[in-house]
Amino acid sequence: MRTFLKSIGRSKQAGVGIIVASLAVLAVSAFIVVNSLQGDAVELPAEGSLEEILEERTIGDSVVIPGQPAFGQGGGQTDGPKPARLAIPNLYLDAPVVILGVDAENIPQVPDAAGDIAWYDFSAIPGRQNNAVFSGHVDWQTRGGNPIPGVFYRLRELRIGDDIQITLEDGRQLTYRVTGNIATDYDDPNVVKTMSQTVDDVITLITCGGSWIEDSSRGSFGGVYSHRIVVRAERVTPAAADLSATN
């Protein structure tokens, strides 16, 4: 699982498939968008803690493992409408969701566009009693080599109580409320538990953040980000009218 959790970061537009051993795509560059736009003093979120996010929410020690059966669904969930868009009103974000899985080496795929958000089909469908996992780029590198923000560039700004809205393929909208937004060290092995099965209807959003660390021994593109950003949000109970409409 460690290879699954390298940072989702700078991506390079290319016609070939990009394989990373993480929730990130990095391109050869000496700078990252976060640093180039804001300097080295990048603010990291501290809304809650990893322990609080995981407390009484996971089912045993079960973890979503790419390429392995997830949530008792034989490796993924295929029934029911999938997520089509994800919106975060406080961040003025409204982006399309692409459905991704794992590649031939059981490594999670990542979006090939700066503005797309990935939902992993080995996790839960939003609206179910379980954990739906999403990822997105924090930054991106154009063909001309120019750094631009990725879809999750501002994810670190989310606060507890902020809303996240998921629109499903059938047009239904689900609202989730942020219960935690934390930064973990790049090498923290416990972050994988945020993708575990849950007893609640939750979503987990993952990107990377912090500072770009040049190190040829870590990462395929000469370095890694110092942190991962993990947001957890719980489903807001629908109004009585909404419940009756679905019965």
XYZ file of N, CA and C in Angstrom:
741
model
N 0.817 -1.193 0.000
C 0.000 0.000 0.000
C 0.856 1.251 0.000
N 2.095 1.156 0.406
C 2.915 2.349 0.443
C 3.067 2.952 -0.940
N 3.178 2.066 -1.963
C 3.329 2.597 -3.314
C 2.071 3.310 -3.776
N 0.939 2.988 -3.178
C -0.318 3.616 -3.546
C -0.403 5.046 -3.052
N 0.444 5.425 -2.103
C 0.232 6.660 -1.388
C 1.314 7.707 -1.580
N 2.010 7.697 -2.673
C 2.884 8.818 -2.956
C 2.020 9.996 -3.376
N 2.570 11.192 -3.358
C 1.742 12.391 -3.427
C 1.110 12.643 -4.774
N -0.145 13.185 -4.749
C -0.811 13.612 -5.968
C -0.362 15.017 -6.241
N 0.451 15.177 -7.193
C 1.003 16.495 -7.390
C 1.049 16.905 -8.824
N 2.154 17.491 -9.208
C 2.273 18.053 -10.538
C 2.169 16.957 -11.577
N 1.378 17.220 -12.591
C 1.211 16.277 -13.683
C 1.651 16.931 -14.968
N 2.032 16.115 -15.910
C 2.460 16.608 -17.211
C 1.520 16.054 -18.268
N 0.931 16.915 -19.083
C 0.017 16.464 -20.117
C 0.797 15.679 -21.152
N 0.325 14.462 -21.425
C 1.020 13.613 -22.385
C 0.023 12.634 -22.952
N 0.336 12.095 -24.127
C -0.559 11.165 -24.773
C -0.427 9.769 -24.236
N 0.609 9.489 -23.525
C 0.813 8.156 -22.989
C 0.255 8.086 -21.583
N -0.053 6.881 -21.117
C -0.546 6.702 -19.764
C 0.533 7.029 -18.758
N 0.120 7.688 -17.680
C 1.064 8.067 -16.636
C 0.886 7.103 -15.479
N 1.945 6.405 -15.136
C 1.887 5.431 -14.056
C 2.645 5.994 -12.874
N 1.975 6.053 -11.740
C 2.627 6.515 -10.527
C 2.368 5.500 -9.444
N 3.208 5.478 -8.458
C 3.012 4.580 -7.338
C 2.357 5.362 -6.231
N 1.310 6.117 -6.514
C 0.693 6.921 -5.500
C -0.573 7.531 -5.945
N -1.093 8.398 -5.062
C -2.211 9.238 -5.414
C -1.656 10.522 -5.971
N -0.688 10.470 -6.901
C -0.159 11.701 -7.441
C 0.591 11.469 -8.710
N 0.666 12.515 -9.493
C 1.483 12.462 -10.687
C 2.435 13.628 -10.587
N 3.721 13.359 -10.747
C 4.739 14.396 -10.644
C 5.447 14.519 -11.972
N 5.849 15.713 -12.322
C 6.627 15.930 -13.532
C 7.991 16.457 -13.150
N 8.963 16.304 -14.065
C 10.305 16.766 -13.791
C 10.282 18.284 -13.711
N 10.579 18.804 -12.544
C 10.556 20.242 -12.332
C 11.249 20.565 -11.032
N 11.852 21.732 -10.951
C 12.539 22.134 -9.734
C 11.609 22.859 -8.780
N 10.417 23.240 -9.257
C 9.495 23.987 -8.419
C 8.112 23.369 -8.515
N 7.285 23.658 -7.524
C 5.899 23.227 -7.568
C 5.011 24.453 -7.522
N 3.755 24.264 -7.935
C 2.841 25.392 -7.983
C 2.672 26.031 -6.620
N 2.498 25.218 -5.590
C 2.267 25.762 -4.261
C 3.399 26.685 -3.860
N 4.626 26.254 -4.102
C 5.765 27.081 -3.726
C 5.917 28.282 -4.635
N 5.703 28.095 -5.924
C 5.927 29.188 -6.855
C 4.893 30.290 -6.701
N 3.689 29.917 -6.229
C 2.647 30.925 -6.067
C 2.637 31.536 -4.675
N 3.065 30.790 -3.679
C 2.920 31.267 -2.313
C 4.230 31.279 -1.537
N 5.306 30.872 -2.123
C 6.550 30.802 -1.378
C 6.646 29.502 -0.626
N 7.702 29.338 0.146
C 7.953 28.071 0.818
C 7.081 27.861 2.049
N 6.551 28.935 2.628
C 5.764 28.818 3.852
C 4.321 28.463 3.491
N 4.094 27.214 3.118
C 2.769 26.758 2.701
C 1.977 26.329 3.927
N 0.784 26.909 4.063
C -0.057 26.567 5.200
C -0.638 25.170 5.019
N -0.530 24.364 6.055
C -1.087 23.019 6.035
C -2.311 22.965 6.938
N -3.329 22.205 6.554
C -4.545 22.147 7.367
C -4.318 21.403 8.673
N -5.071 21.788 9.674
C -5.014 21.111 10.975
C -6.409 21.117 11.586
N -7.381 20.693 10.779
C -8.767 20.609 11.238
C -9.011 19.200 11.749
N -8.797 19.019 13.035
C -8.893 17.690 13.600
C -7.562 16.967 13.502
N -7.621 15.650 13.567
C -6.413 14.833 13.511
C -6.726 13.533 12.794
N -5.674 12.834 12.395
C -5.864 11.545 11.749
C -6.590 10.586 12.674
N -6.252 10.618 13.952
C -6.900 9.736 14.925
C -8.389 10.034 15.028
N -8.742 11.330 15.008
C -10.151 11.700 15.102
C -10.916 11.284 13.853
N -10.272 11.403 12.700
C -10.925 11.002 11.458
C -11.238 9.510 11.473
N -10.327 8.727 12.013
C -10.486 7.277 11.973
C -11.281 6.724 13.143
N -11.411 7.484 14.208
C -12.011 6.967 15.431
C -13.448 6.495 15.218
N -13.686 5.252 15.525
C -15.010 4.621 15.486
C -15.676 4.746 14.116
N -14.892 4.855 13.079
C -15.478 4.975 11.751
C -15.094 3.797 10.854
N -14.049 3.103 11.207
C -13.617 1.996 10.357
C -14.184 0.680 10.856
N -14.287 -0.267 9.955
C -14.741 -1.609 10.299
C -13.516 -2.483 10.488
N -13.167 -2.723 11.727
C -11.964 -3.503 12.015
C -10.738 -2.848 11.412
N -9.856 -3.677 10.873
C -8.642 -3.183 10.232
C -8.723 -3.314 8.720
N -9.937 -3.489 8.212
C -10.098 -3.692 6.783
C -9.696 -2.450 6.010
N -8.886 -2.632 4.997
C -8.382 -1.528 4.198
C -8.659 -1.808 2.732
N -8.993 -0.751 2.008
C -9.186 -0.891 0.574
C -7.834 -1.155 -0.065
N -7.668 -2.300 -0.675
C -6.411 -2.631 -1.325
C -6.646 -2.726 -2.823
N -5.982 -1.885 -3.599
C -6.178 -1.930 -5.051
C -5.987 -3.328 -5.615
N -6.906 -3.745 -6.458
C -6.805 -5.045 -7.091
C -7.356 -6.179 -6.258
N -7.782 -5.868 -5.021
C -8.326 -6.892 -4.159
C -9.811 -6.596 -3.922
N -10.597 -7.617 -3.547
C -12.008 -7.375 -3.277
C -12.193 -6.282 -2.241
N -13.061 -5.314 -2.545
C -13.289 -4.200 -1.641
C -14.733 -4.194 -1.170
N -14.933 -4.058 0.143
C -16.256 -3.922 0.721
C -17.157 -5.112 0.397
N -16.559 -6.274 0.144
C -17.363 -7.448 -0.151
C -18.061 -7.390 -1.487
N -17.573 -6.527 -2.390
C -18.227 -6.367 -3.683
C -17.421 -6.991 -4.817
N -16.488 -7.867 -4.486
C -15.714 -8.529 -5.519
C -14.758 -7.608 -6.247
N -14.247 -6.591 -5.546
C -13.250 -5.715 -6.144
C -13.782 -4.355 -6.523
N -15.062 -4.102 -6.344
C -15.596 -2.792 -6.659
C -17.113 -2.811 -6.635
N -17.724 -1.654 -6.786
C -19.167 -1.563 -6.790
C -19.615 -1.111 -8.165
N -20.427 -1.907 -8.822
C -20.835 -1.592 -10.185
C -22.313 -1.281 -10.300
N -23.083 -1.536 -9.241
C -24.521 -1.306 -9.302
C -24.863 0.079 -8.769
N -25.799 0.733 -9.441
C -26.239 2.038 -8.977
C -25.525 3.177 -9.676
N -26.119 4.391 -9.615
C -25.528 5.560 -10.276
C -24.211 5.979 -9.638
N -23.239 6.250 -10.474
C -21.913 6.653 -10.008
C -21.850 8.178 -9.851
N -20.847 8.675 -9.139
C -20.693 10.127 -9.028
C -20.302 10.742 -10.367
N -20.906 11.887 -10.684
C -20.631 12.567 -11.950
C -19.927 13.908 -11.753
N -20.236 14.596 -10.650
C -19.593 15.883 -10.362
C -19.384 16.015 -8.865
N -18.397 16.817 -8.500
C -18.128 17.119 -7.098
C -17.981 18.629 -6.979
N -18.719 19.214 -6.036
C -18.689 20.658 -5.844
C -18.370 20.991 -4.390
N -17.573 22.030 -4.197
C -17.267 22.552 -2.871
C -17.579 24.048 -2.913
N -18.769 24.445 -2.488
C -19.188 25.841 -2.636
C -18.216 26.852 -2.040
N -17.675 26.577 -0.855
C -16.793 27.545 -0.212
C -15.483 27.748 -0.954
N -15.127 26.803 -1.822
C -13.900 26.934 -2.611
C -14.208 27.298 -4.059
N -15.502 27.543 -4.359
C -15.925 27.862 -5.730
C -15.460 26.777 -6.707
N -15.589 25.531 -6.244
C -15.152 24.391 -7.033
C -16.355 23.592 -7.493
N -16.402 23.298 -8.773
C -17.419 22.413 -9.344
C -16.751 21.706 -10.518
N -16.444 20.428 -10.357
C -15.620 19.731 -11.342
C -16.204 18.369 -11.679
N -15.909 17.886 -12.887
C -16.383 16.552 -13.277
C -15.617 15.456 -12.558
N -16.300 14.351 -12.352
C -15.699 13.175 -11.733
C -15.495 12.114 -12.805
N -14.304 11.552 -12.858
C -14.020 10.443 -13.754
C -13.874 9.180 -12.925
N -14.315 8.068 -13.476
C -14.261 6.795 -12.761
C -12.975 6.085 -13.128
N -12.159 5.815 -12.126
C -10.887 5.147 -12.353
C -10.751 3.949 -11.429
N -9.805 3.105 -11.772
C -9.534 1.931 -10.962
C -8.043 1.769 -10.771
N -7.550 0.586 -11.089
C -6.121 0.320 -10.968
C -5.594 -0.138 -12.315
N -4.289 0.037 -12.503
C -3.683 -0.396 -13.752
C -3.252 -1.863 -13.653
N -2.503 -2.323 -14.627
C -2.092 -3.726 -14.674
C -1.210 -4.116 -13.496
N -0.598 -3.115 -12.860
C 0.260 -3.387 -11.711
C -0.445 -3.102 -10.392
N -1.782 -2.993 -10.451
C -2.592 -2.727 -9.258
C -2.268 -1.396 -8.605
N -1.854 -0.431 -9.406
C -1.608 0.920 -8.915
C -2.786 1.790 -9.308
N -3.357 2.538 -8.378
C -4.499 3.386 -8.726
C -4.159 4.363 -9.841
N -5.072 4.471 -10.774
C -4.893 5.418 -11.863
C -5.173 6.833 -11.359
N -4.699 7.821 -12.107
C -4.933 9.211 -11.739
C -5.487 9.962 -12.939
N -6.233 11.042 -12.726
C -6.805 11.785 -13.848
C -5.720 12.304 -14.783
N -6.035 12.360 -16.075
C -5.070 12.883 -17.040
C -5.399 14.322 -17.419
N -6.146 15.009 -16.554
C -6.445 16.427 -16.751
C -6.406 17.123 -15.397
N -5.978 18.367 -15.400
C -5.822 19.123 -14.157
C -7.142 19.342 -13.438
N -8.250 19.422 -14.206
C -9.531 19.770 -13.621
C -10.438 18.617 -13.303
N -9.976 17.372 -13.486
C -10.805 16.203 -13.197
C -10.547 15.669 -11.792
N -11.589 15.087 -11.229
C -11.489 14.421 -9.926
C -11.746 12.934 -10.142
N -10.918 12.099 -9.557
C -11.083 10.648 -9.694
C -11.919 10.097 -8.548
N -12.892 9.262 -8.890
C -13.543 8.398 -7.905
C -13.093 6.983 -8.208
N -12.651 6.264 -7.160
C -12.119 4.927 -7.356
C -13.212 3.875 -7.230
N -13.340 3.056 -8.282
C -14.407 2.065 -8.303
C -14.134 0.878 -7.395
N -12.986 0.871 -6.719
C -12.781 -0.143 -5.686
C -13.222 0.384 -4.320
N -13.758 1.597 -4.272
C -14.328 2.136 -3.041
C -15.840 2.186 -3.186
N -16.511 2.777 -2.204
C -17.972 2.774 -2.192
C -18.551 3.808 -3.153
N -19.751 3.532 -3.621
C -20.518 4.531 -4.344
C -21.069 5.523 -3.319
N -20.934 6.820 -3.537
C -21.493 7.787 -2.584
C -22.983 7.558 -2.363
N -23.398 7.730 -1.133
C -24.785 7.485 -0.775
C -24.993 6.147 -0.122
N -23.972 5.307 -0.152
C -24.036 4.011 0.522
C -23.421 4.147 1.910
N -23.652 3.158 2.738
C -23.066 3.171 4.072
C -21.639 2.637 3.966
N -20.729 3.506 3.606
C -19.341 3.102 3.453
C -18.518 4.318 3.065
N -17.334 4.085 2.552
C -16.354 5.138 2.308
C -16.070 5.265 0.811
N -16.431 6.396 0.220
C -16.137 6.676 -1.186
C -14.867 7.513 -1.256
N -13.902 7.052 -2.022
C -12.579 7.684 -2.048
C -12.380 8.439 -3.360
N -11.939 9.700 -3.234
C -11.681 10.561 -4.382
C -10.244 11.088 -4.314
N -9.700 11.431 -5.467
C -8.385 12.074 -5.495
C -8.353 13.088 -6.616
N -7.421 14.023 -6.510
C -7.260 15.038 -7.545
C -5.889 15.667 -7.438
N -5.469 16.308 -8.511
C -4.153 16.936 -8.538
C -4.144 18.236 -7.741
N -3.052 18.482 -7.052
C -2.872 19.769 -6.381
C -2.293 20.797 -7.345
N -1.527 20.326 -8.319
C -0.969 21.221 -9.322
C -0.757 20.462 -10.622
N -0.272 21.168 -11.615
C -0.229 20.616 -12.966
C 0.823 21.381 -13.752
N 1.407 20.714 -14.692
C 2.377 21.366 -15.569
C 1.886 21.269 -17.005
N 1.756 22.401 -17.668
C 1.279 22.413 -19.038
C 2.352 21.895 -19.976
N 1.964 21.680 -21.224
C 2.942 21.228 -22.215
C 4.074 22.236 -22.370
N 3.760 23.502 -22.140
C 4.789 24.525 -22.240
C 5.650 24.640 -21.008
N 5.396 23.785 -20.008
C 6.205 23.795 -18.797
C 5.752 24.792 -17.751
N 4.558 25.387 -17.935
C 4.076 26.386 -16.980
C 3.276 25.723 -15.869
N 3.554 26.060 -14.600
C 2.802 25.486 -13.491
C 1.454 26.184 -13.315
N 0.401 25.389 -13.126
C -0.932 25.921 -12.868
C -1.553 25.120 -11.730
N -2.528 25.691 -11.034
C -3.182 24.943 -9.952
C -3.987 23.771 -10.500
N -4.030 22.693 -9.720
C -4.885 21.567 -10.028
C -6.229 21.722 -9.338
N -7.131 20.779 -9.588
C -8.490 20.877 -9.088
C -8.543 20.915 -7.559
N -7.610 20.258 -6.881
C -7.597 20.230 -5.423
C -6.529 21.161 -4.832
N -6.157 22.172 -5.567
C -5.134 23.101 -5.093
C -5.522 23.766 -3.777
N -6.798 24.096 -3.626
C -7.262 24.813 -2.423
C -7.879 23.875 -1.379
N -7.725 22.576 -1.545
C -8.357 21.635 -0.635
C -7.942 21.881 0.814
N -6.719 22.343 1.011
C -6.202 22.572 2.359
C -6.969 23.666 3.095
N -7.783 24.459 2.373
C -8.511 25.559 2.982
C -9.833 25.134 3.611
N -10.271 23.910 3.363
C -11.544 23.454 3.911
C -11.514 23.433 5.432
N -12.649 23.786 6.024
C -12.791 23.810 7.469
C -13.894 22.848 7.893
N -13.829 22.386 9.119
C -14.880 21.531 9.662
C -16.213 22.271 9.563
N -17.211 21.595 9.023
C -18.523 22.194 8.833
C -18.794 22.637 7.413
N -17.753 22.746 6.575
C -17.955 23.091 5.168
C -18.660 21.948 4.440
N -19.415 22.305 3.415
C -20.169 21.307 2.663
C -19.451 20.887 1.382
N -19.628 19.621 1.040
C -19.175 19.065 -0.233
C -20.387 18.402 -0.871
N -20.631 18.701 -2.125
C -21.809 18.176 -2.803
C -21.404 17.214 -3.917
N -22.046 16.071 -3.931
C -21.815 15.062 -4.965
C -23.073 14.949 -5.812
N -22.924 15.066 -7.118
C -24.036 14.835 -8.035
C -23.830 13.485 -8.709
N -24.843 12.636 -8.609
C -24.759 11.305 -9.201
C -25.223 11.332 -10.653
N -24.973 10.243 -11.347
C -25.325 10.154 -12.765
C -26.816 10.344 -13.015
N -27.642 10.000 -12.026
C -29.092 10.131 -12.211
C -29.609 11.507 -11.816
N -28.689 12.416 -11.476
C -29.082 13.777 -11.134
C -29.274 14.031 -9.657
N -29.333 12.986 -8.835
C -29.481 13.192 -7.397
C -28.246 13.874 -6.830
N -28.473 14.744 -5.838
C -27.383 15.438 -5.191
C -27.292 15.013 -3.734
N -26.093 14.705 -3.306
C -25.824 14.307 -1.928
C -24.918 15.357 -1.295
N -25.211 15.691 -0.053
C -24.401 16.677 0.656
C -23.636 16.002 1.786
N -22.359 16.317 1.845
C -21.484 15.818 2.902
C -20.889 17.013 3.642
N -20.661 16.845 4.931
C -20.124 17.932 5.755
C -18.742 17.518 6.286
N -17.784 18.421 6.131
C -16.402 18.134 6.503
C -16.290 17.915 8.014
N -15.679 16.806 8.392
C -15.422 16.506 9.799
C -13.941 16.539 10.133
N -13.095 16.621 9.107
C -11.661 16.691 9.356
C -10.907 17.026 8.087
N -9.851 17.793 8.226
C -8.960 18.127 7.112
C -7.566 18.222 7.687
N -6.752 17.239 7.382
C -5.452 17.157 8.052
C -4.330 16.932 7.034
N -3.146 17.239 7.473
C -1.947 16.960 6.686
C -1.157 15.878 7.402
N -0.730 14.873 6.653
C 0.102 13.825 7.219
C 1.465 13.857 6.548
N 2.472 13.433 7.271
C 3.789 13.316 6.658
C 3.721 12.358 5.476
N 4.537 12.619 4.497
C 4.561 11.783 3.293
C 4.717 10.308 3.631
N 5.545 9.996 4.619
C 5.851 8.601 4.939
C 4.945 8.004 6.016
N 3.910 8.705 6.437
C 3.046 8.188 7.499
C 2.257 6.987 6.989
N 2.520 5.797 7.503
C 1.825 4.603 7.005
C 0.355 4.552 7.406
N -0.035 5.345 8.399
C -1.420 5.292 8.874
C -2.414 5.951 7.935
N -1.907 6.732 6.991
C -2.846 7.427 6.099
C -3.644 6.444 5.250
N -3.113 5.257 5.031
C -3.845 4.268 4.238
C -5.162 3.884 4.903
N -5.237 4.025 6.214
C -6.457 3.655 6.927
C -7.620 4.577 6.591
N -7.338 5.741 6.025
C -8.436 6.635 5.646
C -9.243 6.068 4.500
N -8.743 5.018 3.850
C -9.475 4.372 2.767
C -10.171 3.100 3.221
N -10.178 2.867 4.538
C -10.827 1.676 5.076
C -12.334 1.753 4.936
N -12.967 0.597 5.050
C -14.416 0.563 5.133
C -14.876 1.342 6.356
N -16.071 1.902 6.286
C -16.607 2.673 7.408
C -18.024 2.233 7.725
N -18.447 2.523 8.937
C -19.813 2.217 9.345
C -20.751 3.349 8.957
N -20.196 4.495 8.572
C -20.991 5.654 8.171
C -20.859 5.893 6.672
N -21.771 6.687 6.143
C -21.710 7.127 4.757
C -20.779 8.334 4.702
N -19.551 8.114 4.253
C -18.552 9.174 4.244
C -17.850 9.220 2.892
N -17.173 10.339 2.654
C -16.278 10.455 1.516
C -14.915 10.875 2.022
N -13.887 10.483 1.296
C -12.515 10.835 1.625
C -11.867 11.443 0.389
N -11.328 12.644 0.531
C -10.661 13.340 -0.560
C -9.173 13.411 -0.250
N -8.338 13.052 -1.219
C -6.902 12.998 -0.991
C -6.152 13.747 -2.089
N -5.209 14.556 -1.675
C -4.281 15.187 -2.606
C -2.945 15.321 -1.886
N -2.022 16.083 -2.436
C -0.776 16.288 -1.725
C -0.561 17.764 -1.474
N 0.412 18.071 -0.664
C 0.643 19.463 -0.302
C 1.960 19.628 0.406
N 2.119 20.790 1.002
C 3.391 21.091 1.641
C 4.402 21.581 0.631
N 5.623 21.204 0.815
C 6.716 21.662 -0.040
C 7.248 20.533 -0.902
N 7.763 20.906 -2.055
C 8.383 19.936 -2.956
C 9.805 19.654 -2.477
N 10.090 18.377 -2.284
C 11.403 17.950 -1.801
C 12.127 17.235 -2.924
N 13.191 17.825 -3.388
C 13.976 17.178 -4.432
C 14.797 16.044 -3.827
N 14.583 14.855 -4.331
C 15.286 13.685 -3.822
C 15.145 12.586 -4.871
N 16.188 12.312 -5.577
C 16.133 11.347 -6.679
C 15.821 9.934 -6.208
N 15.999 9.675 -4.923
C 15.734 8.337 -4.412
C 14.269 8.145 -4.017
N 13.480 9.230 -4.057
C 12.076 9.157 -3.648
C 11.214 9.737 -4.747
N 10.439 8.897 -5.364
C 9.546 9.365 -6.418
C 10.170 9.200 -7.788
N 9.304 9.037 -8.759
C 9.759 8.761 -10.119
C 10.288 9.979 -10.833
N 9.987 11.170 -10.314
C 10.351 12.388 -11.014
C 11.290 13.269 -10.202
N 12.113 12.635 -9.401
C 13.155 13.382 -8.716
C 12.771 13.983 -7.393
N 11.675 13.543 -6.811
C 11.295 14.079 -5.514
C 9.867 13.754 -5.143
N 9.436 14.294 -4.010
C 8.092 14.064 -3.497
C 7.621 15.332 -2.792
N 6.330 15.380 -2.524
C 5.796 16.420 -1.657
C 6.013 16.021 -0.203
N 6.081 17.014 0.656
C 6.367 16.731 2.064
C 5.164 16.154 2.797
N 3.947 16.410 2.302
C 2.748 15.990 3.019
C 1.673 15.464 2.069
N 0.701 14.782 2.669
C -0.526 14.452 2.003
C -1.656 15.181 2.718
N -2.638 15.635 1.962
C -3.813 16.286 2.526
C -4.973 15.310 2.456
N -5.650 15.097 3.587
C -6.764 14.154 3.662
C -7.977 14.865 4.253
N -9.067 14.872 3.495
C -10.320 15.457 3.960
C -11.340 14.345 4.148
N -11.989 14.356 5.288
C -13.070 13.403 5.551
C -14.361 14.193 5.734
N -15.447 13.709 5.127
C -16.752 14.359 5.257
C -17.830 13.305 5.414
N -18.832 13.605 6.252
C -19.939 12.694 6.516
C -21.197 13.166 5.812
N -22.022 12.222 5.402
C -23.288 12.527 4.730
C -24.208 13.299 5.658
N -24.814 14.353 5.125
C -25.824 15.112 5.839
C -27.149 14.388 5.675
N -27.842 14.128 6.773
C -29.107 13.408 6.704
C -30.084 14.160 5.828
N -30.646 13.507 4.803
C -31.569 14.211 3.911
C -32.855 14.599 4.614
N -33.488 15.638 4.111
C -34.763 16.092 4.686
C -35.825 15.038 4.481
N -36.899 15.141 5.253
C -37.978 14.164 5.179
C -38.560 14.081 3.769
N -38.653 15.232 3.108
C -39.193 15.256 1.748
C -38.316 14.465 0.799
N -36.989 14.574 1.001
C -36.068 13.839 0.153
C -36.192 12.344 0.398
N -36.365 11.965 1.666
C -36.501 10.554 1.995
C -37.763 9.960 1.378
N -38.879 10.699 1.450
C -40.115 10.173 0.925
C -40.069 10.046 -0.586
N -39.267 10.924 -1.217
C -39.176 10.895 -2.680
C -38.415 9.680 -3.179
N -37.573 9.116 -2.322
C -36.769 7.973 -2.739
C -37.411 6.644 -2.353
N -38.490 6.701 -1.583
C -39.137 5.473 -1.133
C -40.145 4.974 -2.164
